[in-house]
GROMACS .gro file of C-alpha atoms in nm:
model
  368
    1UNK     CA    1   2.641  -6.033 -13.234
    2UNK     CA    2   2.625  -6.192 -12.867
    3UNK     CA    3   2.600  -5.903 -12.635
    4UNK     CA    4   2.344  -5.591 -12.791
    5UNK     CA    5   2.329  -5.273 -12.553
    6UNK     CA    6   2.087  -5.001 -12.689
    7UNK     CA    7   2.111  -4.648 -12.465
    8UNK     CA    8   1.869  -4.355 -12.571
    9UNK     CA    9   1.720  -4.036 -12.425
   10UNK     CA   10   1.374  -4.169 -12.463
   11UNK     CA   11   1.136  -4.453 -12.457
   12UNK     CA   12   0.990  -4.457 -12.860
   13UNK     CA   13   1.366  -4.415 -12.955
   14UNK     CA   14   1.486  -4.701 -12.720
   15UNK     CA   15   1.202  -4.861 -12.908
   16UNK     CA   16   1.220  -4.822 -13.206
   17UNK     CA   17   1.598  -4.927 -13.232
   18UNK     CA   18   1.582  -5.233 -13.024
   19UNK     CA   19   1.328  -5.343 -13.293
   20UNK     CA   20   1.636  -5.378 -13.579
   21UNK     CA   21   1.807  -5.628 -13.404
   22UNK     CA   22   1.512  -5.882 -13.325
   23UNK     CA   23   1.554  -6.033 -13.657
   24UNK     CA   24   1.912  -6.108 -13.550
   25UNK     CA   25   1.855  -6.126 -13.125
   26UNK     CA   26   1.529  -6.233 -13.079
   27UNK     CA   27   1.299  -5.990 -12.862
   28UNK     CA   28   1.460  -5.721 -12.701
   29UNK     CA   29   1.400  -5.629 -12.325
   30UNK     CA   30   1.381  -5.265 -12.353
   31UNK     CA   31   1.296  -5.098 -11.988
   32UNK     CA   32   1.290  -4.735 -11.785
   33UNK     CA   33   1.434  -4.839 -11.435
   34UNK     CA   34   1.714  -5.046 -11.533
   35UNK     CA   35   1.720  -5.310 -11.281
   36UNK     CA   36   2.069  -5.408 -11.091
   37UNK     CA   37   2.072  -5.718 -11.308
   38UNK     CA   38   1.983  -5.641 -11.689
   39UNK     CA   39   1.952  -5.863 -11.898
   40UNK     CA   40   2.153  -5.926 -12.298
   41UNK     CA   41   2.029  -5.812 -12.479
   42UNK     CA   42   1.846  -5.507 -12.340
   43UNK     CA   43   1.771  -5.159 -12.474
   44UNK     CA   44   1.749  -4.895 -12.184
   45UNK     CA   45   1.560  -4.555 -12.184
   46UNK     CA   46   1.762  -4.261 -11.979
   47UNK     CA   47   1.501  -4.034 -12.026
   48UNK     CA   48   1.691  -3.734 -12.028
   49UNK     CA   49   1.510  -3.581 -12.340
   50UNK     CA   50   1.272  -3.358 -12.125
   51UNK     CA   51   1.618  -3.256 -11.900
   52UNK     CA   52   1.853  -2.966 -11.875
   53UNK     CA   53   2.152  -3.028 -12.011
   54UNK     CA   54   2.316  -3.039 -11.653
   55UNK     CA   55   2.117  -3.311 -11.540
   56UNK     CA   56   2.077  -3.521 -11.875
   57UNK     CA   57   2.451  -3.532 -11.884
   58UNK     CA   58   2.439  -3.657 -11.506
   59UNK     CA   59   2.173  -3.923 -11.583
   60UNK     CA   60   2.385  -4.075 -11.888
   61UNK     CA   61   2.738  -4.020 -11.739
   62UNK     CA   62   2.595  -4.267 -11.431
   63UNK     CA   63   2.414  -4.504 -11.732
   64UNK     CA   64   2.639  -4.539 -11.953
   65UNK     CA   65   2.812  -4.826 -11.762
   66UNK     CA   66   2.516  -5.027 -11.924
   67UNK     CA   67   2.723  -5.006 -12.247
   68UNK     CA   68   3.059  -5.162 -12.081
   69UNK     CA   69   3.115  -5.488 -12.293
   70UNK     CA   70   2.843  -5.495 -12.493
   71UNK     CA   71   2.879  -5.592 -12.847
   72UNK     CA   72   2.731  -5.394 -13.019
   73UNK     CA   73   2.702  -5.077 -12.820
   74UNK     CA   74   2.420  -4.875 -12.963
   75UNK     CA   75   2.361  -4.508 -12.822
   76UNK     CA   76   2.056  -4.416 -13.004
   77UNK     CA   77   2.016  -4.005 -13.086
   78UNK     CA   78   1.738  -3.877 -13.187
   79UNK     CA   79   1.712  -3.812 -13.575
   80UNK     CA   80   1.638  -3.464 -13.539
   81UNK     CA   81   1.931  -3.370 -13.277
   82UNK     CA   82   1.696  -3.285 -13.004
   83UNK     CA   83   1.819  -3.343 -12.677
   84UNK     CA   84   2.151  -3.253 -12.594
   85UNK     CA   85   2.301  -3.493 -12.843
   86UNK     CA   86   2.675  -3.369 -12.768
   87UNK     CA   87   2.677  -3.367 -12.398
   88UNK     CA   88   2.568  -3.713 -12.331
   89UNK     CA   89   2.774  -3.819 -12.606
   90UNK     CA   90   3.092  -3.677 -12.418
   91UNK     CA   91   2.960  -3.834 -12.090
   92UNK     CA   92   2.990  -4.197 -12.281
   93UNK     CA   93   3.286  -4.201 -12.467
   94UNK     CA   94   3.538  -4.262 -12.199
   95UNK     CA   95   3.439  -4.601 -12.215
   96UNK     CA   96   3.528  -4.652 -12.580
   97UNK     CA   97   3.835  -4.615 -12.808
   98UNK     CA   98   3.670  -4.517 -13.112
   99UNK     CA   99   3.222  -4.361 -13.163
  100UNK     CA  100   3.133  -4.386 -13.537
  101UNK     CA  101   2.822  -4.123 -13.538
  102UNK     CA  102   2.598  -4.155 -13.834
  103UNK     CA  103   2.240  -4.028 -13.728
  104UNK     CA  104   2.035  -4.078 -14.120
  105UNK     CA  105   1.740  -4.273 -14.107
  106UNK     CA  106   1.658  -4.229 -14.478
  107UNK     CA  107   1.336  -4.437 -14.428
  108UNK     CA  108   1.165  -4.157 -14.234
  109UNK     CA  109   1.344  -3.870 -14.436
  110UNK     CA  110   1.647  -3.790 -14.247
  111UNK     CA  111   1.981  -3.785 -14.393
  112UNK     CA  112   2.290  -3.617 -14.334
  113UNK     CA  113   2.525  -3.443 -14.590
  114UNK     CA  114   2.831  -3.248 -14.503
  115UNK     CA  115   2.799  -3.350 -14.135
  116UNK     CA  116   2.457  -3.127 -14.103
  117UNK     CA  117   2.111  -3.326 -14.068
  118UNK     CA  118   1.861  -3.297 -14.323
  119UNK     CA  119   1.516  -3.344 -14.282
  120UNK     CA  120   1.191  -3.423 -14.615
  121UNK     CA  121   0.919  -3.153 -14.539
  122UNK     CA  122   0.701  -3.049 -14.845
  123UNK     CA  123   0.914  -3.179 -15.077
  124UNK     CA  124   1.250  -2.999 -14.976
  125UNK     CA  125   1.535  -3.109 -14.744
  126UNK     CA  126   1.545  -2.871 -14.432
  127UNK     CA  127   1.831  -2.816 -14.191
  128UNK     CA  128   1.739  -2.931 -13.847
  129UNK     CA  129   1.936  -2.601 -13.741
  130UNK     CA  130   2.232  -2.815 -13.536
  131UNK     CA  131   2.560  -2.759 -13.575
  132UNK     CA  132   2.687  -3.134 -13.434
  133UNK     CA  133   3.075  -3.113 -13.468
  134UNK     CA  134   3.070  -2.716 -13.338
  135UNK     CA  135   2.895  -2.895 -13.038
  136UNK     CA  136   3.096  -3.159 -13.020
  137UNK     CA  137   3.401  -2.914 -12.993
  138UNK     CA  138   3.240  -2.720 -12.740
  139UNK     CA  139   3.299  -3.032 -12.498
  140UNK     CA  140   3.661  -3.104 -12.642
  141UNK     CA  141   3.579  -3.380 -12.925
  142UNK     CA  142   3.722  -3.333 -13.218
  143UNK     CA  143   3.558  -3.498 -13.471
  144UNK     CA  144   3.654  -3.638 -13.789
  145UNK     CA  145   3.371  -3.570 -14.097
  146UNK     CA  146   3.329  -3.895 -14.318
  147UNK     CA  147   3.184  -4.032 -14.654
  148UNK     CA  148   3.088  -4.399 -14.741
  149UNK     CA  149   3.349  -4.589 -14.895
  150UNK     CA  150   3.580  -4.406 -14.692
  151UNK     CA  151   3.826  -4.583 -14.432
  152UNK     CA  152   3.687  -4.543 -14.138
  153UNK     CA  153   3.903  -4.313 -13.917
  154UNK     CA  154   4.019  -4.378 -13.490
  155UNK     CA  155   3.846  -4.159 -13.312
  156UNK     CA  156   3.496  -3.994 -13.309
  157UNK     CA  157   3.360  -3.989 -13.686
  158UNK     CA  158   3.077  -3.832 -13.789
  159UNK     CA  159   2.886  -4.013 -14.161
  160UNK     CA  160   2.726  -3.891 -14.402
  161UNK     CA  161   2.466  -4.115 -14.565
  162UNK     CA  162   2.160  -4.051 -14.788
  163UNK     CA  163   2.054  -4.414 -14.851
  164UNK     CA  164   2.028  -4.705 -14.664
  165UNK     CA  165   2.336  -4.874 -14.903
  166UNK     CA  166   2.556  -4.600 -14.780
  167UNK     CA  167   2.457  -4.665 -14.408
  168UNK     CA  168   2.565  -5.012 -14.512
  169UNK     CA  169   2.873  -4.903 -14.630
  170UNK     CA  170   2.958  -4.663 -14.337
  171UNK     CA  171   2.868  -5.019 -14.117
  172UNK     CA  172   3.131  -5.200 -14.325
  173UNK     CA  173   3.449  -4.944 -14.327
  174UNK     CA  174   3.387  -4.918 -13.891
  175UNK     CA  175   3.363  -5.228 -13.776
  176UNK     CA  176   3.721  -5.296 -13.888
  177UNK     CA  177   3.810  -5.070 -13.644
  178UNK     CA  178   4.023  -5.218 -13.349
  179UNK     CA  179   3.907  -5.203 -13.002
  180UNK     CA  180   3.587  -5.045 -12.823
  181UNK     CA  181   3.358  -4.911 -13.046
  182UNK     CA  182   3.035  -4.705 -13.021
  183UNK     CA  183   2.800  -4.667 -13.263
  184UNK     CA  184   2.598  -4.411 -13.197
  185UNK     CA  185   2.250  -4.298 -13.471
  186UNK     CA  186   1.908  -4.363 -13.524
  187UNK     CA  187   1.744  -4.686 -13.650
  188UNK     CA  188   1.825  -4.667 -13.954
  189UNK     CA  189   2.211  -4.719 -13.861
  190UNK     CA  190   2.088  -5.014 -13.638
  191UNK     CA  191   1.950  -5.177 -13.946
  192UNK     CA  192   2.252  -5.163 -14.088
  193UNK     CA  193   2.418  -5.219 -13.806
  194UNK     CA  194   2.186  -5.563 -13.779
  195UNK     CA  195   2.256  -5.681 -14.085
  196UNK     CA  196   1.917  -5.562 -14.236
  197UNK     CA  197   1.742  -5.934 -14.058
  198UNK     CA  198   1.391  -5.978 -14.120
  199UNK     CA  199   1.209  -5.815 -13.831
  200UNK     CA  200   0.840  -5.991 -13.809
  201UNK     CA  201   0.540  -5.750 -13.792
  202UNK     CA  202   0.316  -5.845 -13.540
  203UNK     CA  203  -0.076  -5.934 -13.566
  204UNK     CA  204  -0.264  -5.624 -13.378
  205UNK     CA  205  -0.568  -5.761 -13.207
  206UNK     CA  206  -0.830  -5.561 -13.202
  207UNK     CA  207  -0.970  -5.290 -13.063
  208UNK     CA  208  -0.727  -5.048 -13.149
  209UNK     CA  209  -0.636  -4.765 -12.858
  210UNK     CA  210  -0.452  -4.469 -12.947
  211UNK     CA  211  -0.312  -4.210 -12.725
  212UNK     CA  212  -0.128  -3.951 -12.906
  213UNK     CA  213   0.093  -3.729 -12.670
  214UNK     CA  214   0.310  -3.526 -12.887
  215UNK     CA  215   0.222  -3.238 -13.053
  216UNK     CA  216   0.492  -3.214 -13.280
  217UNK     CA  217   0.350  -3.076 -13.637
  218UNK     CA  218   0.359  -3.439 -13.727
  219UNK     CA  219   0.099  -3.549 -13.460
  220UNK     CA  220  -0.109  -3.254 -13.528
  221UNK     CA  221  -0.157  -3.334 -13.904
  222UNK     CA  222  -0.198  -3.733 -13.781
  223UNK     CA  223  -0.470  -3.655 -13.544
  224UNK     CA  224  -0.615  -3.390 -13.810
  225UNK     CA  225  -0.695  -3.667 -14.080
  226UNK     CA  226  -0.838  -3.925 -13.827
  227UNK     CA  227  -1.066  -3.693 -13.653
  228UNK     CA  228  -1.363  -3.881 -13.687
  229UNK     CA  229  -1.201  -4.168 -13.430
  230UNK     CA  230  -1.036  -3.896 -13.187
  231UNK     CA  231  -1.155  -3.821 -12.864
  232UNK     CA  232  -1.023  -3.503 -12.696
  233UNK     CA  233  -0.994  -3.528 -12.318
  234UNK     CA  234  -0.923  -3.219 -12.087
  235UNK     CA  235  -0.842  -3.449 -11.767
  236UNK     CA  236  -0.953  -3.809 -11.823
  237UNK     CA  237  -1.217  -3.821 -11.561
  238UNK     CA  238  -1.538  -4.054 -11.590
  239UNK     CA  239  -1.788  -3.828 -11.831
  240UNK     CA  240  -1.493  -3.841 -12.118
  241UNK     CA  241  -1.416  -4.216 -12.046
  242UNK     CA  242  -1.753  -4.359 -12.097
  243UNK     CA  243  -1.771  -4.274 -12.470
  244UNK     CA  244  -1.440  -4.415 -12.544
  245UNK     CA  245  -1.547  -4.730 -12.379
  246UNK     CA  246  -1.818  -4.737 -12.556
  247UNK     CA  247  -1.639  -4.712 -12.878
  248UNK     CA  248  -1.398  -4.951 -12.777
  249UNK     CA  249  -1.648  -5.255 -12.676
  250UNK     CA  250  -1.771  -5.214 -12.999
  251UNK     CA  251  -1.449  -5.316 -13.143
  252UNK     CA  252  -1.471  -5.650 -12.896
  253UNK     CA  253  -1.821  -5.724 -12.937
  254UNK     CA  254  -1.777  -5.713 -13.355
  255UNK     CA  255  -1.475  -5.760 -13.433
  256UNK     CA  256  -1.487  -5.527 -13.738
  257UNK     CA  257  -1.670  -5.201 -13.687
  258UNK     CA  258  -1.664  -4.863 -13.833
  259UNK     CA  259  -1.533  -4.689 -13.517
  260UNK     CA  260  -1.469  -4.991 -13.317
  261UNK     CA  261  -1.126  -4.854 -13.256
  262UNK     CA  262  -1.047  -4.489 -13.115
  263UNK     CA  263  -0.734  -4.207 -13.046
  264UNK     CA  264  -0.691  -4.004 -12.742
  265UNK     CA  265  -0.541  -3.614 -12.724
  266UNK     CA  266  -0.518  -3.424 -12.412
  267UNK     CA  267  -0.637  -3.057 -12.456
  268UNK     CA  268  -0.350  -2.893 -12.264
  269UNK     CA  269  -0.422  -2.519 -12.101
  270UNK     CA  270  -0.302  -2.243 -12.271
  271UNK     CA  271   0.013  -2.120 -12.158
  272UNK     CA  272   0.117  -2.414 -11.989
  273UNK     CA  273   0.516  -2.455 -11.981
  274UNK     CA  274   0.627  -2.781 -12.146
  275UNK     CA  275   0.731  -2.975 -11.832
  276UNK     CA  276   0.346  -2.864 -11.702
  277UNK     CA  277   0.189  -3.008 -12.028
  278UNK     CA  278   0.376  -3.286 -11.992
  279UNK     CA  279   0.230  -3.329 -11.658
  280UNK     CA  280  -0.100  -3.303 -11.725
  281UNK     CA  281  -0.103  -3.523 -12.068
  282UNK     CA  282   0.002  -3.835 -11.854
  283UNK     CA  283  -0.215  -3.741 -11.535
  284UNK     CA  284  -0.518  -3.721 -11.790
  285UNK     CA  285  -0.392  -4.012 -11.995
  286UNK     CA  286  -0.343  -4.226 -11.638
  287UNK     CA  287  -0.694  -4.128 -11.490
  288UNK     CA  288  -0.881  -4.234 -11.848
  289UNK     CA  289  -0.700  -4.571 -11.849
  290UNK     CA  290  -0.770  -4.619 -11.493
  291UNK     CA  291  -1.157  -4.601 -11.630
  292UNK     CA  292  -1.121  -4.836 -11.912
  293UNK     CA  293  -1.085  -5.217 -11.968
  294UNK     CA  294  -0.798  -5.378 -12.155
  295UNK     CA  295  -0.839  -5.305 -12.536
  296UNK     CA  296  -0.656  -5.565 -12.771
  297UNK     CA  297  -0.369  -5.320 -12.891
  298UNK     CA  298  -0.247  -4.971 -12.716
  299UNK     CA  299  -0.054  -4.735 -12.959
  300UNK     CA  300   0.147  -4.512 -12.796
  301UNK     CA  301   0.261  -4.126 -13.011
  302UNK     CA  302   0.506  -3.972 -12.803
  303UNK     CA  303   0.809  -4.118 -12.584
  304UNK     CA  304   0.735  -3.908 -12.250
  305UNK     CA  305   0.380  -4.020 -12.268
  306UNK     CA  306   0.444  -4.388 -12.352
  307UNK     CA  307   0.690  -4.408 -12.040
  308UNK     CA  308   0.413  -4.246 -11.837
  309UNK     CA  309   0.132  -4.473 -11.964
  310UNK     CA  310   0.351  -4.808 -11.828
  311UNK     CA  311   0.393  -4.648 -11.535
  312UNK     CA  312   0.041  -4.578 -11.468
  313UNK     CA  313  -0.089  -4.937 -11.592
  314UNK     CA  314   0.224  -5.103 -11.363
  315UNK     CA  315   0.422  -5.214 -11.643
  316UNK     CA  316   0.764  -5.293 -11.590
  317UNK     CA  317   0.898  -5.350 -11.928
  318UNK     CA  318   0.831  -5.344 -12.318
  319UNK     CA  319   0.942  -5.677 -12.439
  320UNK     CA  320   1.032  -5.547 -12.845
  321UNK     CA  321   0.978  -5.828 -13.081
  322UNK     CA  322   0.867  -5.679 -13.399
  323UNK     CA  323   0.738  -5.358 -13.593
  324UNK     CA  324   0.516  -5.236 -13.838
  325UNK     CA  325   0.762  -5.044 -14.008
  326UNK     CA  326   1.083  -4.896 -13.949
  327UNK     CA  327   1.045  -4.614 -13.637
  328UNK     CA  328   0.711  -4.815 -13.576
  329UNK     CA  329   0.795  -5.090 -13.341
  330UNK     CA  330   0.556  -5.340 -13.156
  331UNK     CA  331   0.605  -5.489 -12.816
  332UNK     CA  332   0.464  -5.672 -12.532
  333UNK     CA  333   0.411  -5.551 -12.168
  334UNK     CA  334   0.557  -5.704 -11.879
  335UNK     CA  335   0.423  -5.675 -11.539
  336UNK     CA  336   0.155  -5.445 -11.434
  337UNK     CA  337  -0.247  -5.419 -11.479
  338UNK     CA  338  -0.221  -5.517 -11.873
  339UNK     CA  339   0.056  -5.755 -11.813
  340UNK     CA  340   0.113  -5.948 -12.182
  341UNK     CA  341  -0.062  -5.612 -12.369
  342UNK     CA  342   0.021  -5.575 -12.760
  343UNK     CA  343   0.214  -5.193 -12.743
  344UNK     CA  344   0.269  -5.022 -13.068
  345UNK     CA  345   0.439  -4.697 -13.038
  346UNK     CA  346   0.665  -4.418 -13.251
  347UNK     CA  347   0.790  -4.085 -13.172
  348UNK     CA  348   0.600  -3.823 -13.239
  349UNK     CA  349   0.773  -3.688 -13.541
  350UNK     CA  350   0.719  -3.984 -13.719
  351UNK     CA  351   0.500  -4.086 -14.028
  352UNK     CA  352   0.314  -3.979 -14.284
  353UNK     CA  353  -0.034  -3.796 -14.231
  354UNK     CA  354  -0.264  -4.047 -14.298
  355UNK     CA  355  -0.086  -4.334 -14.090
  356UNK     CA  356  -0.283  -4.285 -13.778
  357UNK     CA  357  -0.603  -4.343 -13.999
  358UNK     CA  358  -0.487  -4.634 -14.195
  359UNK     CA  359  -0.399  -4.755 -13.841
  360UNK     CA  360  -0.745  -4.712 -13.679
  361UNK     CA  361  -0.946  -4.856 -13.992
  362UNK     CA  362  -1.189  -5.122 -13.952
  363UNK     CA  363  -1.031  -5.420 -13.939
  364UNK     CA  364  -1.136  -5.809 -13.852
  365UNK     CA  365  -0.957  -5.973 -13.596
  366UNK     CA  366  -0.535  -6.148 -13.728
  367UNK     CA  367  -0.570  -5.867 -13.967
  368UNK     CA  368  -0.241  -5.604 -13.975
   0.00000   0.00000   0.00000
């Protein structure tokens, strides 16, 4: 593995899957504005998540050049086919003889079984409601549907895998596959993909600054069992920073402190239109952190809102080099106002209900 080349729709998923490979690559230079000379290995958001499907298939037709000779070549979808999974795909795969699709990530409850994605809710499997190879077809890619310990077949193949071990096995029938290859999934096929390598999880110094941008049902429940540390702003200003500094110093004066870390939700008007929430959850989230000092760790819910929050702080890059679990990875900033900042960060579908709060619990300083 010499030459890694991650390309996703959005900054937590860029994230996220750069983090499987540092056991193997060392930390992973994952940024936003690709610059003319990127670096190996590198993991590159397209944001194109938020898109039509016009213009996300634009943005990735022009990026997927980033992929030419990499090995691996890693186009990360999103577990839950949002996006327009099939359309970017087709932009990409002129560039490759063969694109071994395998989306599961079993270790956040996704898995896919007769080429349809599954996701755990309340103790059933739902279907995420995409059809992937009707898709697929609709751009002129036929697609071949596979099982683990099947041979792995030329052309664009679509896995099914429940477990980890089949991911493994799905890893093991492809890469004897001659030529270009692109393996396109979540993070749990880049674990596989990585060999499974130890990935180190980080220290989190303390205090502990949350800002959760998503409101998938996921966040909502998140945010619902750590309400006693969650501040909700309604534009960032002054008045609704000072308390959250306050809780934060805290945090550096003690070390250990009931409260001494804190989350941050945007109250978003009603009726506002997606792109216009999304606009005013990072002008709020930019205005509160332009009123706060540096806390020890920023976590980040949400990969619009983490891509906004760099660019409001400076930051020009998230250097990956660990994670607190798998979809949970940690990174450093580069560049910008909190140059060399610990960044935690997940999408916003991610995690149980009480992670937030076991996150945000008191905690002395080198604990994780």
């Amino acid at each position: 593995m010499t030459a890694l080349r991650v390309l996703a729709d959005d900054l937590t998923g860029a994230l996220d899957t750069a983090a499987c490979f540092v056991g193997a690559e060392g930390p992973v230079p994952t940024v936003w504005k690709p610059p003319v000379a990127l670096p190996w290995p590198a993991a590159v958001d397209a944001g194109t998540r938020g898109m039509s499907e016009e213009g996300a298939r634009a943005v990735m037709a022009r990026l997927c050049a980033v992929l030419e000779g990499a090995e691996p070549a890693f186009r990360k979808i999103d577990s839950l086919l949002r996006g327009y999974v099939a359309a970017e795909l087709a932009a990409c795969l002129r560039w490759f003889d063969h694109c071994v699709i395998a989306p599961a990530f079993p270790a956040q409850g996704r898995v896919t079984a007769g080429g349809r994605q599954f996701r755990a809710e309340a103790g059933a499997w739902r279907d995420v409601g995409v059809d992937l190879p009707a898709a697929l077809a609709d751009w002129g890619i036929g697609v071949r549907l596979c099982r683990p310990g099947e041979p792995a077949p030329p052309g664009v193949s679509l896995w099914d895998a429940e477990t980890d071990a089949e991911l493994d096995a799905v890893v093991a029938e492809a890469r004897v596959l001659p030529g270009r290859v692109l393996w396109c999934g979540t993070a749990g096929l880049a674990t596989a993909l990585a060999g499974r390598a130890a990935v180190q999880e980080p220290d989190l110094p303390g205090p502990v600054l949350a800002l959760i941008g998503s409101d998938h049902p996921v966040s909502v429940a998140q945010l619902s069992t750590a309400w006693k540390q969650v501040h909700r702003i309604t534009s960032g200003g002054a008045d609704e920073a000072a308390p959250i500094a306050r809780r934060l110093m805290q945090g550096h004066a003690h070390g250990q402190v009931p409260g001494g870390h804190a989350a941050v939700a945007v109250v978003v008007p009603p009726g506002a239109s997606r792109a216009a929430a999304a606009e005013h959850i990072a002008g709020s989230f930019g205005r509160l952190l332009a009123g706060l000092d540096r806390p020890g760790t920023l976590m980040v819910s949400g990969g619009e809102t983490l891509r906004a929050v760099c660019d409001a702080l400076g930051g020009t890059m998230l250097e990956v080099d660990g994670a607190l679990a798998p979809g949970v990875p940690a990174s450093l900033m580069r560049g910008g106002r909190w140059h060399g900042l610990r960044v935690v960060s997940k999408s916003g579908a991610f995690g149980e209900s009480t992670w937030l709060a076991r996150l945000l619990a008191p905690r002395r300083e080198g604990d994780r």
